[in-house]
Amino acid sequence: MSPLAFAARRVSAAIVIVLILVAAMFTLQHLSRTDPAHAYLGAGASTTAVAAERVKLGLNQPVVTQFFHYVANLAQGNLGVSYRTRNPVATDIGEYLPATVELAFYALVMALAAGTLLGVASAGKWRGARVLKFVMVSGASAPLFLLALLGILVFYGHLGILPATGRTSSVNPPTGPTGFLTIDAVLAGRFGVLLNALRHLVMPALSLAIGPAVSIGRVLRGSLMTVLREDYVRTARAKGLRERRVLLSHALRNSVGPALSMTGLQFGLLLAGDVVVEQVFAWPGIGYYAAQSIPVGDFPAIGGVTLVLGVGYVAINALVDIFQRIADPRIKL
Amino acid sequence: MTGMQGSIGLADGPGPVGQVGPVASVEDLRVTFRRGGRNVHALRGVTLHIAPGEIVGLVGESGSGKSVLGLSLLGLHPKASTKIEGTVMVCGQELTSGSAEEWRLVRRRYLGAVFQDPMTSLNPTMRIGRQVAEVAGNTDEAVRLLNAVGIADASARLSSFPHELSGGLRQRVMLAMAIAGTPRLVIADEPTTALDVTVQAQILRLLRRLRDDLGMAMLFVTHDLGVASQVADRIAVLYGGRLMEVGESADILERAVHPYSNGLLRSRLTLLSGRDRPVVSLAGEPPDPTNPPEGCPFCARCAFVEDLCRQSIPEPVEIRRHHQVACARAGSLTEITDEALAPWPQRADPTGLAVLVHAVTKTFSVGRGRRRRPLHSLRGVDLEIAPGEVVALVGESGSGKSTLLRAIAGLLRVDSGSVEFGVPGDPQMVFQDAGASLTPWLAVGALIAERFGSSGLSRAERGQRVEHALASVGLPPEVRSAKPRQLSGGQRQRVALARAIAVVPPLLLCDEPTSALDVSLAATILNLIGQLRRELSMAVLFVTHDLAVARIVADRVAVMYLGRIVEIGPVDSVVGDPKHPYTAALLASVPDPGVELKAVMGEPASPLDIPIGCGFASRCASADELCHRSDPQLDALSESSDGPIRSIRRVACFHPVRSDEALGGGGG
Amino acid sequence: MVPNDSLVASAESRFRRFDADSSVTRPVWIMSLQKNRRAWCAGGLLMLLTGIALVGPLLAPHNPLLPAGGPFMSPGHGGFLLGSDSIGRDELSRVLFGVRTSWFSALGVIASGVVVGATIGLVAGASGGRIDEVLMRLTDAFLALPGPVLAIAVVAALGPSLTHTLVAVSVVWWPFYARIVRGEVRALAARPHLEAARLAGATRLALMARHLLPGAVPAIVVTASLDVGNLILTLSGLSFLGLGAPAPAPELGAMAARNLPYLLQSWWVSVMPALAIFILAFASNTAGDLLRDSFRDT
């Protein structure tokens, strides 16, 4: 199978998964304890008003019809209306999404960098490897909010060197064109804002990154140690290649596969953790939006966020698979 | 290299280059690993010199330390867990305590290496062009090297990945990398063991030719004396981490003095071994490398052992020019004669029918989606076996021999045709990897008792029958409570046999049961099968890739190629007078000492891509237009068609080899 | 095939070699357990944690739901070993109860994951063919969804409660085990020992129960023990978001979240429960690592 055909197959599989996700969200919406008609009209609404609202929302129609409406609405970018903010969920998410994407991006980059370092460093036989192993088990065992709380206590409360909440403390941060504050600041040439934004990013991104970094590191360590025992590594050494070359072009390349898969899987955890972290740091992203919606049972908002995060997760994993296929020609779907 | 008392080796060796210092040498080399809290004494004082341009065959069984010696010359032992004492010299450099960088430069400039399994030894995600160029320097040189090792369209192959090549081509790629930069010494560790016999013959010839062209020396590590005899100028026999005997190849093969090398030679099966009696076998097993004996490593298995042997390790002594032996009794042991083994009892010719295989076909489907392709594993096979008769099924990879076995066992459903048994009961099977064929977490007793099923036997009766089965394969009753992994390889294969015959099956299927075993152990298992089938009057179908083994165990032999039987008949007449060019090619590829190899060209055709005519035509020297156009059927040869049914020779060939073309007449 | 000259292999096989006149009659598992201090340590650690989770609440000095003194007492003051919270409840007592909930919730989800996942994996792996394909497509579809995120949505839809959280997490957790068990079973089924057992006359049931399942047990045990820590963290995250048991219940995640506003004044009210989670997860991860290493050695 050519890489292109592989990509096509992988993408169509991803589309099927997204459809399953949509069906799951529709089912959950139905299971939801809150009646949308009640929610929109408020507690004091009359029975007739509620009945009229149900007709307006199409809730009196057969489930199948409702499902098609749901899908049709989704296709037009309509995710329903939030019970809490009374705004279309799509509008709300559109507003909050860039902050989340920016945070997730930095967290992922940190996780990849730290994970690779941890993996390579702990695979070697040196004195620090044992210490590293302890650090890694600790990292894998720490709840995200413990890291966040300790971070706030130390760097904000005690040392006062990092801000504890929000994306920026700039009074009039640039609002466009990309929505990513760090990029917009650079585009606007306002490096003070950039620095400020980065300082706001450090703690949330770091607490988000540590768990995935450790997982990636552990998997990379395992596969690297397996690969280093492979015959072809011995062949590479027998050729008289430099050890760095043996490591980089023979060993590492063949051991990134499992680590890459792990990165894809960890991205799911990272997204779930994102909701927690945004809550702790009052980060104005969709996680914060969802966390605010949970206590009031605002399912359209939560469902919308879940769909967006789910699509992001499925897309990232499809990309990971395609990338792996390019790296290793033996992989079959 | 005089001076050192009792050193084995040749400073003034007979290698083609003559009176120069050795290209590599080890002196009193001791290598010890730390594994699982124990010390593994892999090499215990080995002295060996390799002269420029000579090929030294290093022969030993598993655990002898032969690969360790190869790795020592490459400096590839893991530093942390290995203790190396003695001296290692390569190209005049003392490297015993050489730094990683010194070793790397020596490997880069002077050494090349070829390992056993070319599939795992090549980087699976790197195109072969890059892998060769990495050591050759540039792509043009890579192409030149690939051409030099006989890869025809080298520049087209550059962009292939290893998994896209056949086994023989992969090993040629390995060789191309090994000879890049014209090394002074190539370490070849079992380079042909993973290959088919006909391909092995090609690679062995290629190795010799490369040596002649490039003048490099080679350490050829192998478990097979026959293979060593085909390439080596000198042979060194390693056992229990010590060299037993070193000498010129012909001298070792004809006049081996040490009881071990002598035993190894005699238990090695050739096309001339006597088949009317059990094979000579070495009793016992090699010493434990974590707890080596104080005296001669071989003393526990030696027929000539005396007290002196148990007390101190004998140092090598030169008994004649270029021939050293490490044996306390070397002086008195110049001639060893075979202790006469009683011949097998005579039996009546087998009659009746144990199994009848008729027109069996089996096609697998490989690949997925649009790449799904049929793999024609069996293309119409007929075979009948009488009770008490042994038929050997011989073929290379892809011939379908294992598929046929599994089809007869009922482990897979055939597409068409039939398998009928003439005797009640289910066939049993003995696998190549005995360890893997025994459920690891169940005790031997439970495994054997499974054969009795719900036959209403009492506990005691079951126990008795288990012990009886164990006894009949020569194992003590205590083995009953052992788990498979506590047993040695030979013991496991005995347990597998005991399980198979605990209830005597109408047909015993053997799938290369001895090919994973060392020569001396293989001989005992073959003898055991020979004994059991005679005692129990079992029919046996014995799959092997080795015609010498087939000749020893079987009454008749069937040669398979590409899902067909291409020749079948009594074993003596097929081996002595092959009619199918493929049979002749197989025979010519058997690396027997003193017989010149004749390699047939090409590699076994792929069952994914069945040609229209005769499957062998593309490799056959006598193929003509007819062979490529139509497919010959398995027909009785006219001269033998009037004998009893089991003596009939059948061959599927338009141009059978004429008898006067003699042994090895096929191929080019 | 080939006599492999790997010295390691031969040394090991020789080490285990059956010796006719030594004491082979001793059962193998005793020998392997004696050899295997790591497995004992791991088992002991897991038992210890379960013991703490069981007995801990009995040792709690105060009722976890009622004030027992002044609010925001720092650790060691006012008779509160770990301090008191915003309405004067004993932090230690609440943590001890929270540990019980966390630990047994995690074990419960693991148990359901192992039972459902192992059954599906075993059936799929042992049957092969179409059954395998259908079951694994289903499993893969579940695995392709972001489980923890989905769990948030499920609980949000059903309404926050511990039961709903456990149900939601269990629903997204089993596919992992199904994959692992199926993989193990397929690998075992490809070994000749299964064919040999079939030829020896083992029934279908015996093949599965005697010749397949025991081989998958080590993988299941190791995976499950390494997974306890993950689950404790995931459940605590959901609890942190307010998806667990409602307000007064002493849940570790919720305790950390609800006292967030007082973090800078009274750090212990939030940090103590989070630390408790960390200790639980660290201990179970260590046990899992030990178990994995011990199985790798044998």
Coordinates of N, CA, C and O in Angstrom, one line a residue, chain B residues 520-650:
Chain B
S520 N 25.2 -33.7 17.9 CA 25.3 -35.0 18.8 C 23.9 -35.3 19.3 O 23.5 -36.4 19.4
L521 N 23.1 -34.2 19.7 CA 21.8 -34.5 20.2 C 20.8 -35.0 19.1 O 20.0 -35.8 19.3
A522 N 21.0 -34.4 17.9 CA 20.1 -34.7 16.8 C 20.3 -36.2 16.5 O 19.3 -36.9 16.3
A523 N 21.5 -36.7 16.6 CA 21.7 -38.1 16.3 C 20.9 -39.0 17.3 O 20.3 -40.0 16.9
T524 N 21.0 -38.6 18.6 CA 20.2 -39.5 19.6 C 18.7 -39.4 19.3 O 18.0 -40.5 19.4
I525 N 18.2 -38.3 18.9 CA 16.8 -38.2 18.6 C 16.4 -39.0 17.4 O 15.4 -39.7 17.4
L526 N 17.2 -38.9 16.4 CA 17.0 -39.7 15.2 C 17.0 -41.2 15.5 O 16.1 -42.0 15.0
N527 N 17.9 -41.6 16.3 CA 18.0 -43.0 16.7 C 16.7 -43.4 17.5 O 16.2 -44.5 17.3
L528 N 16.3 -42.5 18.4 CA 15.1 -42.8 19.2 C 13.9 -43.0 18.3 O 13.1 -43.9 18.4
I529 N 13.7 -42.1 17.3 CA 12.6 -42.2 16.4 C 12.7 -43.5 15.6 O 11.7 -44.2 15.4
G530 N 13.9 -43.8 15.2 CA 14.1 -45.1 14.5 C 13.7 -46.3 15.3 O 13.1 -47.3 14.8
Q531 N 14.1 -46.2 16.6 CA 13.8 -47.4 17.5 C 12.2 -47.4 17.7 O 11.6 -48.5 17.6
L532 N 11.6 -46.3 18.0 CA 10.2 -46.3 18.3 C 9.3 -46.8 17.2 O 8.4 -47.5 17.3
R533 N 9.7 -46.3 16.0 CA 8.8 -46.7 14.9 C 8.9 -48.2 14.6 O 8.0 -48.8 14.1
R534 N 10.1 -48.8 14.9 CA 10.2 -50.2 14.7 C 9.5 -50.9 15.8 O 8.8 -51.9 15.5
E535 N 9.6 -50.5 17.0 CA 9.0 -51.2 18.1 C 7.4 -51.1 18.0 O 6.7 -52.0 18.3
L536 N 7.0 -49.9 17.6 CA 5.5 -49.7 17.7 C 4.9 -49.8 16.3 O 3.7 -49.6 16.2
S537 N 5.7 -50.1 15.3 CA 5.2 -50.3 13.9 C 4.3 -49.1 13.5 O 3.2 -49.2 13.0
M538 N 4.9 -47.9 13.8 CA 4.2 -46.6 13.4 C 4.6 -46.2 12.0 O 5.7 -46.3 11.7
A539 N 3.6 -45.6 11.3 CA 4.0 -44.9 10.1 C 4.5 -43.6 10.5 O 4.0 -43.0 11.5
V540 N 5.5 -43.1 9.8 CA 6.1 -41.8 10.2 C 6.2 -41.0 8.9 O 6.7 -41.5 7.8
L541 N 5.8 -39.7 8.9 CA 6.1 -38.8 7.9 C 7.0 -37.7 8.4 O 6.7 -37.0 9.4
F542 N 8.2 -37.7 7.9 CA 9.3 -36.9 8.5 C 9.7 -35.8 7.5 O 10.3 -36.0 6.5
V543 N 9.4 -34.5 8.0 CA 9.7 -33.4 7.1 C 11.1 -32.9 7.5 O 11.5 -32.8 8.6
T544 N 11.9 -32.7 6.5 CA 13.3 -32.2 6.7 C 13.8 -31.4 5.5 O 13.3 -31.6 4.4
H545 N 14.7 -30.5 5.7 CA 15.3 -29.8 4.5 C 16.6 -30.5 4.2 O 17.3 -30.1 3.2
D546 N 17.0 -31.5 5.0 CA 18.3 -32.1 4.9 C 18.2 -33.5 4.3 O 17.7 -34.4 4.9
L547 N 18.7 -33.7 3.1 CA 18.7 -35.0 2.4 C 19.4 -36.1 3.2 O 19.1 -37.2 3.2
A548 N 20.5 -35.7 3.9 CA 21.3 -36.6 4.6 C 20.5 -37.2 5.8 O 20.5 -38.4 6.1
V549 N 19.7 -36.3 6.4 CA 18.8 -36.8 7.5 C 17.7 -37.7 6.9 O 17.4 -38.8 7.4
A550 N 17.1 -37.2 5.8 CA 16.1 -38.0 5.2 C 16.5 -39.4 4.9 O 15.8 -40.4 5.1
R551 N 17.8 -39.5 4.4 CA 18.3 -40.8 4.0 C 18.4 -41.7 5.2 O 18.2 -42.9 5.1
I552 N 18.8 -41.2 6.4 CA 18.9 -42.0 7.5 C 17.6 -42.5 8.1 O 17.5 -43.7 8.5
V553 N 16.6 -41.6 8.1 CA 15.4 -42.0 8.8 C 14.4 -42.8 8.0 O 13.6 -43.5 8.4
A554 N 14.5 -42.5 6.6 CA 13.3 -42.9 5.8 C 13.5 -44.2 5.0 O 14.6 -44.6 4.7
D555 N 12.3 -44.8 4.7 CA 12.3 -45.9 3.7 C 12.2 -45.3 2.3 O 12.8 -45.7 1.3
R556 N 11.3 -44.3 2.2 CA 11.1 -43.6 0.9 C 11.2 -42.1 1.1 O 11.1 -41.6 2.2
V557 N 11.5 -41.4 0.1 CA 11.7 -40.0 0.2 C 10.8 -39.3 -0.9 O 10.7 -39.8 -2.1
A558 N 10.2 -38.2 -0.5 CA 9.4 -37.4 -1.5 C 10.0 -36.0 -1.5 O 10.2 -35.4 -0.5
V559 N 10.4 -35.6 -2.7 CA 11.0 -34.2 -2.8 C 9.9 -33.3 -3.2 O 9.2 -33.5 -4.2
M560 N 9.7 -32.2 -2.5 CA 8.7 -31.2 -2.8 C 9.3 -29.9 -3.4 O 10.4 -29.5 -2.9
Y561 N 8.6 -29.3 -4.3 CA 9.0 -28.0 -4.8 C 7.8 -27.3 -5.2 O 6.9 -27.8 -6.0
L562 N 7.6 -26.1 -4.7 CA 6.5 -25.2 -5.0 C 5.1 -25.9 -5.0 O 4.3 -25.8 -5.9
G563 N 4.9 -26.6 -3.9 CA 3.6 -27.2 -3.6 C 3.3 -28.5 -4.3 O 2.1 -28.9 -4.4
R564 N 4.3 -29.1 -4.9 CA 4.1 -30.4 -5.6 C 5.2 -31.3 -5.1 O 6.3 -30.9 -4.8
I565 N 4.9 -32.6 -5.2 CA 5.9 -33.6 -5.1 C 6.5 -33.8 -6.5 O 5.8 -34.1 -7.5
V566 N 7.8 -33.5 -6.6 CA 8.5 -33.6 -8.0 C 9.2 -34.9 -8.2 O 9.5 -35.3 -9.3
E567 N 9.5 -35.6 -7.1 CA 10.1 -36.9 -7.2 C 9.8 -37.7 -5.9 O 9.9 -37.2 -4.8
I568 N 9.5 -39.0 -6.1 CA 9.3 -39.8 -5.0 C 9.8 -41.2 -5.3 O 9.7 -41.7 -6.4
G569 N 10.3 -41.9 -4.3 CA 10.8 -43.3 -4.5 C 11.6 -43.8 -3.3 O 11.8 -43.0 -2.3
P570 N 12.1 -45.0 -3.4 CA 12.9 -45.6 -2.3 C 14.1 -44.7 -2.1 O 14.7 -44.2 -3.0
V571 N 14.5 -44.5 -0.8 CA 15.4 -43.5 -0.5 C 16.8 -43.7 -1.1 O 17.5 -42.8 -1.7
D572 N 17.2 -45.0 -1.2 CA 18.5 -45.3 -1.7 C 18.6 -44.9 -3.2 O 19.6 -44.4 -3.7
S573 N 17.5 -45.3 -3.9 CA 17.5 -45.1 -5.3 C 17.4 -43.6 -5.7 O 18.0 -43.1 -6.6
V574 N 16.6 -42.8 -4.9 CA 16.5 -41.4 -5.2 C 17.8 -40.7 -4.9 O 18.3 -39.9 -5.7
V575 N 18.4 -41.0 -3.7 CA 19.6 -40.3 -3.4 C 20.8 -40.8 -4.3 O 21.6 -40.0 -4.7
G576 N 20.8 -42.0 -4.6 CA 21.9 -42.6 -5.4 C 21.8 -42.2 -6.8 O 22.8 -42.1 -7.5
D577 N 20.5 -42.0 -7.3 CA 20.3 -41.8 -8.7 C 19.2 -40.9 -8.9 O 18.1 -41.3 -9.4
P578 N 19.4 -39.6 -8.6 CA 18.3 -38.6 -8.7 C 17.8 -38.4 -10.2 O 18.6 -38.4 -11.1
K579 N 16.5 -38.4 -10.3 CA 16.0 -38.2 -11.7 C 15.5 -36.8 -12.0 O 15.6 -36.3 -13.1
H580 N 15.0 -36.1 -10.9 CA 14.6 -34.7 -11.2 C 15.8 -33.8 -11.0 O 16.5 -33.9 -10.0
P581 N 15.9 -32.8 -11.9 CA 17.1 -31.9 -11.8 C 17.1 -31.2 -10.4 O 18.2 -30.9 -9.9
Y582 N 15.9 -31.0 -9.8 CA 15.9 -30.3 -8.5 C 16.5 -31.2 -7.5 O 17.3 -30.8 -6.6
T583 N 16.1 -32.5 -7.5 CA 16.7 -33.4 -6.5 C 18.2 -33.5 -6.7 O 18.9 -33.5 -5.7
A584 N 18.6 -33.5 -7.9 CA 20.1 -33.5 -8.1 C 20.7 -32.3 -7.6 O 21.8 -32.3 -7.0
A585 N 20.0 -31.1 -7.8 CA 20.6 -29.9 -7.3 C 20.7 -29.9 -5.8 O 21.7 -29.4 -5.2
L586 N 19.6 -30.4 -5.1 CA 19.6 -30.5 -3.7 C 20.8 -31.3 -3.2 O 21.5 -30.9 -2.3
L587 N 21.0 -32.5 -3.9 CA 22.1 -33.4 -3.5 C 23.4 -32.7 -3.7 O 24.3 -32.8 -2.8
A588 N 23.5 -31.9 -4.7 CA 24.8 -31.3 -5.0 C 25.1 -30.1 -4.1 O 26.2 -29.6 -4.0
S589 N 24.0 -29.7 -3.4 CA 24.2 -28.6 -2.4 C 24.5 -29.0 -1.0 O 24.8 -28.2 -0.1
V590 N 24.4 -30.3 -0.8 CA 24.8 -30.8 0.6 C 26.2 -30.6 0.9 O 27.1 -31.1 0.1
P591 N 26.6 -29.8 1.9 CA 28.0 -29.5 2.1 C 28.7 -30.7 2.8 O 29.0 -30.6 4.0
D592 N 29.0 -31.7 2.1 CA 29.8 -32.8 2.7 C 31.3 -32.6 2.5 O 31.7 -32.1 1.5
P593 N 32.0 -32.9 3.5 CA 33.5 -32.8 3.4 C 34.0 -33.5 2.2 O 33.5 -34.7 1.9
G594 N 34.9 -32.9 1.4 CA 35.5 -33.6 0.4 C 34.7 -33.7 -0.9 O 35.1 -34.2 -1.9
V595 N 33.5 -33.2 -0.9 CA 32.7 -33.1 -2.1 C 32.6 -31.7 -2.6 O 32.2 -30.8 -1.8
E596 N 32.8 -31.5 -3.8 CA 32.7 -30.1 -4.3 C 31.3 -29.7 -4.5 O 30.5 -30.4 -5.0
L597 N 31.0 -28.5 -3.9 CA 29.6 -28.0 -4.0 C 29.3 -27.5 -5.5 O 30.2 -26.9 -6.1
K598 N 28.1 -27.9 -6.0 CA 27.7 -27.3 -7.2 C 26.4 -26.6 -7.0 O 25.4 -27.2 -6.7
A599 N 26.5 -25.3 -7.1 CA 25.4 -24.5 -6.7 C 24.4 -24.3 -7.9 O 24.9 -24.0 -9.0
V600 N 23.2 -24.6 -7.7 CA 22.2 -24.3 -8.7 C 21.9 -22.8 -8.6 O 22.0 -22.2 -7.6
M601 N 21.5 -22.2 -9.7 CA 21.3 -20.8 -9.7 C 19.9 -20.4 -9.1 O 19.1 -21.3 -9.0
G602 N 19.8 -19.2 -8.7 CA 18.5 -18.7 -8.3 C 18.1 -19.2 -6.9 O 18.8 -19.9 -6.2
E603 N 16.9 -18.7 -6.5 CA 16.4 -19.1 -5.2 C 15.0 -19.8 -5.4 O 14.4 -19.6 -6.4
P604 N 14.6 -20.5 -4.4 CA 13.3 -21.2 -4.5 C 12.2 -20.2 -5.0 O 12.1 -19.1 -4.5
A605 N 11.4 -20.6 -6.0 CA 10.4 -19.7 -6.6 C 9.4 -19.4 -5.5 O 9.2 -20.2 -4.6
S606 N 8.7 -18.3 -5.7 CA 7.7 -17.9 -4.7 C 6.4 -18.6 -4.9 O 5.9 -18.5 -6.1
P607 N 5.7 -19.1 -3.9 CA 4.4 -19.7 -4.1 C 3.3 -18.6 -4.3 O 2.2 -19.0 -4.6
L608 N 3.8 -17.4 -4.3 CA 2.8 -16.3 -4.6 C 2.8 -16.1 -6.2 O 1.9 -15.4 -6.7
D609 N 3.7 -16.7 -6.8 CA 3.9 -16.3 -8.2 C 4.2 -17.6 -9.0 O 5.4 -17.9 -9.3
I610 N 3.2 -18.5 -9.2 CA 3.4 -19.8 -9.8 C 3.6 -19.6 -11.3 O 2.8 -19.1 -12.0
P611 N 4.7 -20.2 -11.8 CA 4.9 -20.1 -13.3 C 3.9 -21.1 -14.0 O 3.3 -21.9 -13.4
I612 N 3.7 -20.8 -15.3 CA 2.8 -21.6 -16.0 C 3.3 -23.0 -16.2 O 2.6 -24.0 -16.0
G613 N 4.6 -23.2 -16.6 CA 5.1 -24.5 -16.8 C 5.6 -25.2 -15.6 O 5.0 -25.0 -14.5
C614 N 6.7 -25.9 -15.7 CA 7.4 -26.5 -14.6 C 7.9 -25.5 -13.6 O 8.5 -24.5 -14.0
G615 N 7.6 -25.7 -12.3 CA 8.0 -24.7 -11.3 C 9.5 -24.5 -11.2 O 9.9 -23.4 -10.8
F616 N 10.2 -25.5 -11.6 CA 11.7 -25.4 -11.5 C 12.4 -24.9 -12.7 O 13.6 -24.6 -12.7
A617 N 11.6 -24.7 -13.8 CA 12.2 -24.4 -15.1 C 13.2 -23.2 -15.0 O 14.2 -23.3 -15.7
S618 N 12.8 -22.2 -14.3 CA 13.6 -21.0 -14.3 C 15.0 -21.2 -13.7 O 15.9 -20.4 -13.9
R619 N 15.2 -22.3 -12.9 CA 16.5 -22.5 -12.3 C 17.2 -23.7 -12.9 O 18.3 -24.1 -12.6
C620 N 16.5 -24.4 -13.9 CA 16.9 -25.7 -14.4 C 17.9 -25.5 -15.6 O 17.5 -24.7 -16.5
A621 N 19.0 -26.2 -15.6 CA 19.9 -26.1 -16.7 C 19.4 -26.8 -18.0 O 19.7 -26.3 -19.1
S622 N 18.6 -27.8 -17.8 CA 18.2 -28.6 -18.9 C 16.8 -28.2 -19.4 O 16.1 -28.9 -20.1
A623 N 16.3 -27.1 -18.8 CA 14.9 -26.7 -19.2 C 14.9 -26.2 -20.7 O 15.8 -25.5 -21.1
D624 N 13.8 -26.6 -21.4 CA 13.7 -26.0 -22.7 C 12.3 -25.4 -22.8 O 11.6 -25.2 -21.8
E625 N 11.9 -25.1 -24.0 CA 10.7 -24.3 -24.2 C 9.5 -25.1 -23.7 O 8.6 -24.5 -23.1
L626 N 9.5 -26.4 -23.8 CA 8.4 -27.2 -23.4 C 8.2 -27.1 -21.9 O 7.1 -26.9 -21.4
C627 N 9.3 -27.0 -21.1 CA 9.2 -26.9 -19.7 C 8.6 -25.6 -19.2 O 7.9 -25.6 -18.2
H628 N 8.8 -24.5 -20.0 CA 8.3 -23.3 -19.6 C 6.8 -23.2 -20.0 O 6.1 -22.3 -19.5
R629 N 6.4 -24.0 -21.0 CA 5.1 -23.9 -21.5 C 4.1 -24.8 -20.8 O 3.0 -24.4 -20.5
S630 N 4.5 -26.1 -20.5 CA 3.5 -26.9 -19.8 C 4.1 -27.6 -18.6 O 5.3 -27.7 -18.4
D631 N 3.2 -28.1 -17.8 CA 3.5 -28.5 -16.4 C 3.7 -30.0 -16.4 O 2.7 -30.7 -16.6
P632 N 4.8 -30.6 -16.1 CA 5.0 -32.0 -16.1 C 4.3 -32.7 -14.9 O 4.2 -32.1 -13.8
Q633 N 3.7 -33.8 -15.2 CA 3.0 -34.6 -14.1 C 3.9 -35.6 -13.5 O 4.9 -36.0 -14.0
L634 N 3.5 -36.0 -12.2 CA 4.3 -37.0 -11.5 C 4.0 -38.4 -12.1 O 3.0 -39.0 -11.8
D635 N 4.9 -38.9 -12.9 CA 4.7 -40.2 -13.6 C 5.7 -41.2 -13.1 O 6.9 -40.8 -12.8
A636 N 5.3 -42.5 -13.2 CA 6.2 -43.5 -12.8 C 7.3 -43.6 -13.9 O 7.0 -43.5 -15.1
L637 N 8.5 -43.8 -13.5 CA 9.6 -44.1 -14.5 C 9.4 -45.4 -15.1 O 9.1 -46.4 -14.4
S638 N 9.6 -45.6 -16.4 CA 9.3 -46.8 -17.1 C 10.1 -48.0 -16.5 O 9.6 -49.1 -16.2
E639 N 11.4 -47.7 -16.2 CA 12.2 -48.8 -15.8 C 11.8 -49.5 -14.5 O 12.2 -50.6 -14.2
S640 N 11.0 -48.7 -13.6 CA 10.8 -49.3 -12.3 C 9.3 -49.5 -12.1 O 8.8 -49.9 -11.1
S641 N 8.5 -49.4 -13.2 CA 7.1 -49.4 -13.0 C 6.5 -50.8 -12.7 O 5.4 -51.0 -12.3
D642 N 7.4 -51.8 -12.9 CA 6.8 -53.2 -12.7 C 7.2 -53.8 -11.4 O 6.8 -54.9 -11.1
G643 N 7.8 -53.1 -10.5 CA 8.2 -53.6 -9.2 C 7.0 -53.5 -8.2 O 5.9 -53.1 -8.7
P644 N 7.2 -53.8 -6.9 CA 6.1 -53.6 -6.0 C 5.9 -52.1 -5.8 O 6.8 -51.3 -6.1
I645 N 4.6 -51.8 -5.4 CA 4.2 -50.4 -5.5 C 5.1 -49.4 -4.8 O 5.4 -48.3 -5.2
R646 N 5.7 -49.9 -3.6 CA 6.5 -49.0 -2.9 C 7.9 -48.8 -3.4 O 8.7 -48.0 -3.0
S647 N 8.3 -49.6 -4.4 CA 9.6 -49.4 -5.0 C 9.5 -48.5 -6.3 O 10.5 -48.3 -6.9
I648 N 8.3 -48.1 -6.6 CA 8.1 -47.3 -7.9 C 8.7 -45.9 -7.7 O 8.5 -45.2 -6.7
R649 N 9.5 -45.5 -8.7 CA 10.1 -44.2 -8.7 C 9.1 -43.3 -9.6 O 8.7 -43.7 -10.7
R650 N 8.7 -42.2 -9.1 CA 7.9 -41.3 -9.9 C 8.7 -40.0 -10.0 O 9.3 -39.5 -9.0

